[in-house]
Amino acid sequence: MNRQLRAMAWRDGELDADETARFEADLARDPELVAIVRALDRLDAELVPVLAARVQAAPDLSGPILARVRAEPVRPGMSRLARVIPLAAAGLAAAAAAAFALRAPEPSQHAPIASVSQGVAVSAAPEPVAVAQADDDPGVAIESVDFGSGEGTIFMVSEGESDTPVVWLNDDGPGSGAPL
Amino acid sequence: MFKQLVALIAAVTLAAPAAADVGSTPSPAASGSGQEEPKDAPAAVYAAEVMVLHATNSHKGIDERIGKMPELQRPPFSSYDSYELLSKQRLPLVKDDPKTMDLPNGRVLKTALREVLPKDVVRISASINQPKGRQFLPLLEVKAKVGQAFIVAGQSYKGGILVLVIRVVKP
């Protein structure tokens, strides 16, 4: 478990007593870990309310989308998938917003591990990953992404009527100050 | 936070049995760079315009050379108060001829044209490799209309992050 996942688990109270003690000891001496926790606090404060509002405002298109998803053929390459961790997804159709995080366990994997289009929610499943499309002409859409051995998040940033897809890479490199 | 986010997913997420269209992996041999163009290469109809921004909290504001980008004032980009344009480059999109661009953190961005679709829509792929060949972002496939941008952000760089704004344009 990398530092960001540990920080998330710690904030959610999911670490056992020993792990919690170890994490808090690390926290006391690792400024970058403190930065990660603060970044998670900011994400919680800023992104979650936005997504929650979008969920409430989103129309229920689950029926048509599910029908299209089921019509998609299963591709053999997808059987290589082992683990996908969605973080967040919200919004459908024009009021699209989707966010999720993906994690591939083996650095050598090259097959795309997920596919998402604007205005589409992606489910958590060991394999295969769901693919769906709510709009035939979305302007711009992330169709598939392979984070390799790393982790990342996909979400939409809206401004007026336009949505810009964002692929956010979690980079544990030196000097990391990313708000996730 | 996981629980809150997963709860959001539950509101709109579908459990579905179908698989993604995985497409194919990029050409293993990068055949060119953004700077070098063979004389007999087909003319590119489209290009990927890449703006490399450096996001920091250095109280400098948003570089005016970036132009209008309201996304930078939205979460999570608004977590940074300064955005500097480090470079701007156009990578021609020619099928079977990926182009590369060096990033300030030593990694290499590679873009490739996968397919030209009707109505000025293209399917492109992008990847980011480490200096020693290790893949940082092995594959990203995007379908985009001319003029539409997508953003790849989050790479650590000098106390902040890199924000790559990639837009399909006609050269």
Short mmCIF file of N, CA, C and O in Angstrom, two decimals, chain A residues 30-123:
data_model
loop_
_atom_site.label_atom_id
_atom_site.label_comp_id
_atom_site.label_asym_id
_atom_site.label_seq_id
_atom_site.Cartn_x
_atom_site.Cartn_y
_atom_site.Cartn_z
N ASP A 30 7.27 12.93 8.62
CA ASP A 30 7.31 12.99 7.16
C ASP A 30 6.44 14.14 6.65
O ASP A 30 5.22 14.02 6.56
N PRO A 31 7.06 15.27 6.31
CA PRO A 31 6.27 16.41 5.84
C PRO A 31 5.49 16.12 4.56
O PRO A 31 4.41 16.67 4.34
N GLU A 32 6.03 15.25 3.73
CA GLU A 32 5.31 14.94 2.49
C GLU A 32 4.04 14.16 2.80
O GLU A 32 3.01 14.32 2.13
N LEU A 33 4.10 13.33 3.84
CA LEU A 33 2.90 12.60 4.23
C LEU A 33 1.85 13.56 4.78
O LEU A 33 0.65 13.43 4.50
N VAL A 34 2.31 14.55 5.51
CA VAL A 34 1.40 15.59 6.00
C VAL A 34 0.75 16.31 4.82
O VAL A 34 -0.46 16.57 4.82
N ALA A 35 1.56 16.57 3.79
CA ALA A 35 1.03 17.25 2.60
C ALA A 35 -0.02 16.39 1.92
O ALA A 35 -1.04 16.89 1.44
N ILE A 36 0.21 15.09 1.89
CA ILE A 36 -0.77 14.19 1.28
C ILE A 36 -2.08 14.23 2.06
O ILE A 36 -3.17 14.32 1.48
N VAL A 37 -1.99 14.18 3.38
CA VAL A 37 -3.21 14.21 4.20
C VAL A 37 -3.94 15.54 4.00
O VAL A 37 -5.17 15.57 3.86
N ARG A 38 -3.18 16.62 3.95
CA ARG A 38 -3.82 17.92 3.73
C ARG A 38 -4.48 17.99 2.36
O ARG A 38 -5.54 18.58 2.18
N ALA A 39 -3.82 17.39 1.38
CA ALA A 39 -4.39 17.36 0.03
C ALA A 39 -5.71 16.59 0.03
O ALA A 39 -6.68 16.98 -0.61
N LEU A 40 -5.73 15.48 0.77
CA LEU A 40 -6.97 14.71 0.87
C LEU A 40 -8.06 15.53 1.56
O LEU A 40 -9.23 15.47 1.18
N ASP A 41 -7.66 16.30 2.56
CA ASP A 41 -8.63 17.17 3.23
C ASP A 41 -9.23 18.17 2.24
O ASP A 41 -10.43 18.41 2.22
N ARG A 42 -8.34 18.72 1.40
CA ARG A 42 -8.82 19.70 0.41
C ARG A 42 -9.75 19.04 -0.59
O ARG A 42 -10.78 19.58 -0.97
N LEU A 43 -9.36 17.84 -1.01
CA LEU A 43 -10.20 17.12 -1.97
C LEU A 43 -11.57 16.86 -1.37
O LEU A 43 -12.60 17.05 -2.02
N ASP A 44 -11.57 16.43 -0.15
CA ASP A 44 -12.82 16.17 0.55
C ASP A 44 -13.68 17.43 0.58
O ASP A 44 -14.88 17.39 0.31
N ALA A 45 -13.04 18.54 0.90
CA ALA A 45 -13.77 19.78 1.10
C ALA A 45 -14.27 20.37 -0.21
O ALA A 45 -15.34 20.97 -0.27
N GLU A 46 -13.51 20.16 -1.29
CA GLU A 46 -13.84 20.84 -2.54
C GLU A 46 -14.53 19.95 -3.56
O GLU A 46 -15.50 20.34 -4.19
N LEU A 47 -14.00 18.75 -3.74
CA LEU A 47 -14.50 17.92 -4.84
C LEU A 47 -15.76 17.14 -4.46
O LEU A 47 -16.70 17.05 -5.24
N VAL A 48 -15.78 16.60 -3.26
CA VAL A 48 -16.92 15.77 -2.88
C VAL A 48 -18.24 16.53 -2.93
O VAL A 48 -19.22 16.03 -3.48
N PRO A 49 -18.32 17.76 -2.39
CA PRO A 49 -19.59 18.48 -2.50
C PRO A 49 -20.01 18.74 -3.94
O PRO A 49 -21.20 18.69 -4.27
N VAL A 50 -19.02 19.01 -4.81
CA VAL A 50 -19.33 19.24 -6.22
C VAL A 50 -19.94 17.99 -6.83
O VAL A 50 -20.97 18.02 -7.51
N LEU A 51 -19.29 16.87 -6.59
CA LEU A 51 -19.79 15.61 -7.14
C LEU A 51 -21.15 15.26 -6.55
O LEU A 51 -22.04 14.79 -7.26
N ALA A 52 -21.31 15.49 -5.28
CA ALA A 52 -22.58 15.17 -4.63
C ALA A 52 -23.72 15.98 -5.24
O ALA A 52 -24.81 15.47 -5.50
N ALA A 53 -23.44 17.26 -5.52
CA ALA A 53 -24.46 18.11 -6.12
C ALA A 53 -24.82 17.61 -7.51
O ALA A 53 -25.98 17.62 -7.91
N ARG A 54 -23.81 17.14 -8.23
CA ARG A 54 -24.07 16.64 -9.58
C ARG A 54 -24.89 15.36 -9.55
O ARG A 54 -25.74 15.13 -10.39
N VAL A 55 -24.60 14.54 -8.59
CA VAL A 55 -25.37 13.30 -8.47
C VAL A 55 -26.83 13.61 -8.24
O VAL A 55 -27.72 13.03 -8.85
N GLN A 56 -27.07 14.58 -7.38
CA GLN A 56 -28.46 14.91 -7.08
C GLN A 56 -29.16 15.49 -8.29
O GLN A 56 -30.35 15.29 -8.48
N ALA A 57 -28.40 16.23 -9.12
CA ALA A 57 -29.01 16.89 -10.27
C ALA A 57 -29.09 15.99 -11.49
O ALA A 57 -29.78 16.30 -12.45
N ALA A 58 -28.41 14.87 -11.47
CA ALA A 58 -28.30 14.05 -12.67
C ALA A 58 -29.58 13.26 -12.93
O ALA A 58 -30.18 12.72 -12.01
N PRO A 59 -30.00 13.21 -14.19
CA PRO A 59 -31.15 12.38 -14.52
C PRO A 59 -30.77 10.91 -14.45
O PRO A 59 -29.61 10.56 -14.57
N ASP A 60 -31.73 10.07 -14.25
CA ASP A 60 -31.48 8.64 -14.17
C ASP A 60 -31.48 8.04 -15.56
O ASP A 60 -32.53 7.79 -16.14
N LEU A 61 -30.31 7.84 -16.11
CA LEU A 61 -30.18 7.24 -17.45
C LEU A 61 -29.64 5.82 -17.35
O LEU A 61 -29.14 5.27 -18.31
N SER A 62 -29.76 5.26 -16.19
CA SER A 62 -29.12 3.96 -15.98
C SER A 62 -29.67 2.89 -16.91
O SER A 62 -28.94 2.02 -17.37
N GLY A 63 -30.97 2.95 -17.19
CA GLY A 63 -31.56 1.92 -18.05
C GLY A 63 -30.96 1.90 -19.44
O GLY A 63 -30.40 0.89 -19.88
N PRO A 64 -31.03 3.02 -20.18
CA PRO A 64 -30.46 3.04 -21.53
C PRO A 64 -28.96 2.77 -21.55
O PRO A 64 -28.45 2.08 -22.43
N ILE A 65 -28.26 3.29 -20.57
CA ILE A 65 -26.80 3.08 -20.55
C ILE A 65 -26.50 1.62 -20.31
O ILE A 65 -25.65 1.02 -20.98
N LEU A 66 -27.20 1.02 -19.38
CA LEU A 66 -26.95 -0.38 -19.08
C LEU A 66 -27.23 -1.25 -20.31
O LEU A 66 -26.50 -2.20 -20.60
N ALA A 67 -28.26 -0.88 -21.06
CA ALA A 67 -28.58 -1.65 -22.26
C ALA A 67 -27.44 -1.56 -23.26
O ALA A 67 -27.06 -2.55 -23.90
N ARG A 68 -26.84 -0.38 -23.39
CA ARG A 68 -25.73 -0.22 -24.33
C ARG A 68 -24.50 -0.94 -23.83
O ARG A 68 -23.74 -1.51 -24.60
N VAL A 69 -24.28 -0.87 -22.55
CA VAL A 69 -23.13 -1.56 -21.99
C VAL A 69 -23.22 -3.05 -22.26
O VAL A 69 -22.25 -3.70 -22.65
N ARG A 70 -24.39 -3.61 -22.06
CA ARG A 70 -24.55 -5.04 -22.26
C ARG A 70 -24.40 -5.44 -23.72
O ARG A 70 -24.11 -6.58 -24.03
N ALA A 71 -24.62 -4.47 -24.61
CA ALA A 71 -24.47 -4.78 -26.03
C ALA A 71 -23.02 -4.81 -26.46
O ALA A 71 -22.70 -5.31 -27.53
N GLU A 72 -22.13 -4.29 -25.63
CA GLU A 72 -20.71 -4.29 -25.97
C GLU A 72 -20.15 -5.71 -25.88
O GLU A 72 -20.37 -6.39 -24.89
N PRO A 73 -19.38 -6.13 -26.87
CA PRO A 73 -18.78 -7.46 -26.78
C PRO A 73 -17.67 -7.51 -25.74
O PRO A 73 -17.02 -6.52 -25.49
N VAL A 74 -17.50 -8.66 -25.16
CA VAL A 74 -16.41 -8.85 -24.21
C VAL A 74 -15.13 -9.08 -24.99
O VAL A 74 -15.08 -9.89 -25.91
N ARG A 75 -14.08 -8.33 -24.67
CA ARG A 75 -12.81 -8.45 -25.37
C ARG A 75 -11.88 -9.36 -24.57
O ARG A 75 -11.76 -9.20 -23.36
N PRO A 76 -11.21 -10.28 -25.26
CA PRO A 76 -10.34 -11.22 -24.56
C PRO A 76 -9.27 -10.54 -23.72
O PRO A 76 -8.94 -11.00 -22.66
N GLY A 77 -8.74 -9.43 -24.22
CA GLY A 77 -7.66 -8.76 -23.51
C GLY A 77 -8.06 -8.30 -22.12
O GLY A 77 -7.23 -8.12 -21.24
N MET A 78 -9.33 -8.10 -21.90
CA MET A 78 -9.76 -7.57 -20.62
C MET A 78 -9.64 -8.59 -19.50
O MET A 78 -9.70 -8.25 -18.35
N SER A 79 -9.47 -9.86 -19.84
CA SER A 79 -9.36 -10.86 -18.79
C SER A 79 -8.07 -10.70 -18.00
O SER A 79 -7.91 -11.31 -16.95
N ARG A 80 -7.16 -9.86 -18.47
CA ARG A 80 -5.92 -9.65 -17.75
C ARG A 80 -6.12 -8.70 -16.58
O ARG A 80 -5.24 -8.52 -15.76
N LEU A 81 -7.23 -8.10 -16.54
CA LEU A 81 -7.46 -7.16 -15.45
C LEU A 81 -7.57 -7.89 -14.13
O LEU A 81 -8.13 -8.96 -14.05
N ALA A 82 -7.01 -7.31 -13.12
CA ALA A 82 -7.08 -7.96 -11.82
C ALA A 82 -7.74 -7.11 -10.76
O ALA A 82 -8.38 -7.61 -9.87
N ARG A 83 -7.57 -5.82 -10.87
CA ARG A 83 -8.12 -5.01 -9.80
C ARG A 83 -8.41 -3.61 -10.26
O ARG A 83 -7.60 -2.99 -10.92
N VAL A 84 -9.55 -3.13 -9.97
CA VAL A 84 -9.90 -1.78 -10.31
C VAL A 84 -10.56 -1.15 -9.09
O VAL A 84 -11.43 -1.73 -8.48
N ILE A 85 -10.11 0.00 -8.73
CA ILE A 85 -10.69 0.66 -7.55
C ILE A 85 -11.32 1.96 -7.98
O ILE A 85 -10.62 2.94 -8.18
N PRO A 86 -12.58 2.00 -8.17
CA PRO A 86 -13.19 3.29 -8.49
C PRO A 86 -13.17 4.20 -7.28
O PRO A 86 -13.42 3.77 -6.18
N LEU A 87 -12.89 5.44 -7.51
CA LEU A 87 -12.94 6.41 -6.41
C LEU A 87 -14.24 7.18 -6.44
O LEU A 87 -14.91 7.34 -5.44
N ALA A 88 -14.54 7.67 -7.60
CA ALA A 88 -15.77 8.45 -7.65
C ALA A 88 -16.26 8.57 -9.07
O ALA A 88 -15.49 8.59 -10.00
N ALA A 89 -17.54 8.61 -9.23
CA ALA A 89 -18.09 8.87 -10.56
C ALA A 89 -19.43 9.55 -10.37
O ALA A 89 -20.20 9.17 -9.52
N ALA A 90 -19.67 10.53 -11.10
CA ALA A 90 -20.94 11.21 -10.93
C ALA A 90 -21.33 11.92 -12.20
O ALA A 90 -20.49 12.31 -12.99
N GLY A 91 -22.62 12.07 -12.36
CA GLY A 91 -23.11 12.84 -13.49
C GLY A 91 -23.34 11.99 -14.70
O GLY A 91 -22.67 11.02 -14.91
N LEU A 92 -24.33 12.35 -15.49
CA LEU A 92 -24.65 11.64 -16.70
C LEU A 92 -25.03 12.64 -17.76
O LEU A 92 -25.42 13.76 -17.47
N ALA A 93 -24.92 12.20 -19.03
CA ALA A 93 -25.31 13.01 -20.17
C ALA A 93 -24.69 14.39 -20.12
O ALA A 93 -23.50 14.51 -19.87
N ALA A 94 -25.47 15.41 -20.39
CA ALA A 94 -24.89 16.75 -20.51
C ALA A 94 -24.30 17.24 -19.20
O ALA A 94 -23.36 18.00 -19.18
N ALA A 95 -24.85 16.82 -18.11
CA ALA A 95 -24.33 17.25 -16.82
C ALA A 95 -23.32 16.24 -16.32
O ALA A 95 -23.31 15.86 -15.16
N ALA A 96 -22.43 15.86 -17.24
CA ALA A 96 -21.57 14.74 -16.90
C ALA A 96 -20.49 15.10 -15.91
O ALA A 96 -19.95 16.17 -15.91
N ALA A 97 -20.21 14.16 -15.11
CA ALA A 97 -19.02 14.24 -14.27
C ALA A 97 -18.68 12.84 -13.83
O ALA A 97 -19.54 12.14 -13.31
N ALA A 98 -17.48 12.44 -14.08
CA ALA A 98 -17.11 11.09 -13.66
C ALA A 98 -15.75 11.14 -13.03
O ALA A 98 -14.87 11.85 -13.48
N ALA A 99 -15.59 10.41 -12.00
CA ALA A 99 -14.27 10.35 -11.37
C ALA A 99 -14.08 8.96 -10.81
O ALA A 99 -14.96 8.39 -10.21
N PHE A 100 -12.95 8.43 -11.07
CA PHE A 100 -12.65 7.14 -10.49
C PHE A 100 -11.15 6.92 -10.52
O PHE A 100 -10.42 7.58 -11.24
N ALA A 101 -10.73 6.05 -9.70
CA ALA A 101 -9.30 5.74 -9.66
C ALA A 101 -9.12 4.29 -10.03
O ALA A 101 -9.96 3.46 -9.75
N LEU A 102 -8.03 4.03 -10.67
CA LEU A 102 -7.77 2.69 -11.16
C LEU A 102 -6.41 2.25 -10.70
O LEU A 102 -5.49 3.04 -10.60
N ARG A 103 -6.30 1.01 -10.44
CA ARG A 103 -5.00 0.51 -10.01
C ARG A 103 -4.77 -0.85 -10.63
O ARG A 103 -5.58 -1.75 -10.49
N ALA A 104 -3.68 -0.98 -11.31
CA ALA A 104 -3.32 -2.27 -11.88
C ALA A 104 -2.22 -2.88 -11.03
O ALA A 104 -1.28 -2.20 -10.68
N PRO A 105 -2.32 -4.13 -10.67
CA PRO A 105 -1.38 -4.71 -9.74
C PRO A 105 -0.04 -5.07 -10.34
O PRO A 105 0.94 -5.21 -9.64
N GLU A 106 -0.01 -5.25 -11.66
CA GLU A 106 1.24 -5.71 -12.25
C GLU A 106 1.80 -4.65 -13.18
O GLU A 106 1.17 -4.27 -14.14
N PRO A 107 3.01 -4.18 -12.93
CA PRO A 107 3.58 -3.14 -13.78
C PRO A 107 3.69 -3.56 -15.23
O PRO A 107 3.72 -2.74 -16.10
N SER A 108 3.75 -4.85 -15.48
CA SER A 108 3.97 -5.29 -16.85
C SER A 108 2.70 -5.27 -17.69
O SER A 108 2.75 -5.49 -18.88
N GLN A 109 1.58 -5.00 -17.07
CA GLN A 109 0.35 -5.01 -17.85
C GLN A 109 0.33 -3.85 -18.82
O GLN A 109 0.62 -2.72 -18.46
N HIS A 110 -0.05 -4.15 -20.04
CA HIS A 110 -0.12 -3.09 -21.03
C HIS A 110 -1.53 -2.90 -21.56
O HIS A 110 -1.80 -1.93 -22.23
N ALA A 111 -2.40 -3.84 -21.27
CA ALA A 111 -3.76 -3.70 -21.77
C ALA A 111 -4.45 -2.58 -21.01
O ALA A 111 -4.28 -2.44 -19.82
N PRO A 112 -5.20 -1.76 -21.72
CA PRO A 112 -5.95 -0.72 -21.03
C PRO A 112 -6.84 -1.35 -19.98
O PRO A 112 -7.42 -2.40 -20.22
N ILE A 113 -6.92 -0.73 -18.84
CA ILE A 113 -7.66 -1.37 -17.77
C ILE A 113 -9.03 -0.77 -17.54
O ILE A 113 -9.77 -1.24 -16.72
N ALA A 114 -9.36 0.24 -18.26
CA ALA A 114 -10.70 0.77 -18.09
C ALA A 114 -11.04 1.66 -19.26
O ALA A 114 -10.18 2.10 -19.98
N SER A 115 -12.27 1.87 -19.43
CA SER A 115 -12.70 2.76 -20.48
C SER A 115 -13.84 3.60 -19.95
O SER A 115 -14.71 3.12 -19.26
N VAL A 116 -13.82 4.84 -20.29
CA VAL A 116 -14.88 5.71 -19.79
C VAL A 116 -15.14 6.80 -20.82
O VAL A 116 -14.24 7.23 -21.52
N SER A 117 -16.34 7.19 -20.93
CA SER A 117 -16.67 8.29 -21.81
C SER A 117 -17.36 9.36 -21.00
O SER A 117 -17.85 9.13 -19.91
N GLN A 118 -17.39 10.51 -21.57
CA GLN A 118 -18.01 11.61 -20.88
C GLN A 118 -19.44 11.25 -20.51
O GLN A 118 -20.18 10.71 -21.30
N GLY A 119 -19.80 11.57 -19.32
CA GLY A 119 -21.16 11.33 -18.90
C GLY A 119 -21.45 9.89 -18.60
O GLY A 119 -22.58 9.44 -18.68
N VAL A 120 -20.46 9.15 -18.23
CA VAL A 120 -20.66 7.74 -18.00
C VAL A 120 -20.13 7.36 -16.63
O VAL A 120 -19.06 7.80 -16.22
N ALA A 121 -20.87 6.57 -15.95
CA ALA A 121 -20.39 6.07 -14.68
C ALA A 121 -19.74 4.71 -14.90
O ALA A 121 -20.19 3.93 -15.70
N VAL A 122 -18.69 4.46 -14.20
CA VAL A 122 -17.97 3.20 -14.34
C VAL A 122 -18.05 2.44 -13.04
O VAL A 122 -17.85 2.99 -11.97
N SER A 123 -18.34 1.18 -13.14
CA SER A 123 -18.56 0.42 -11.92
C SER A 123 -17.29 -0.24 -11.43
O SER A 123 -16.34 -0.43 -12.17
#
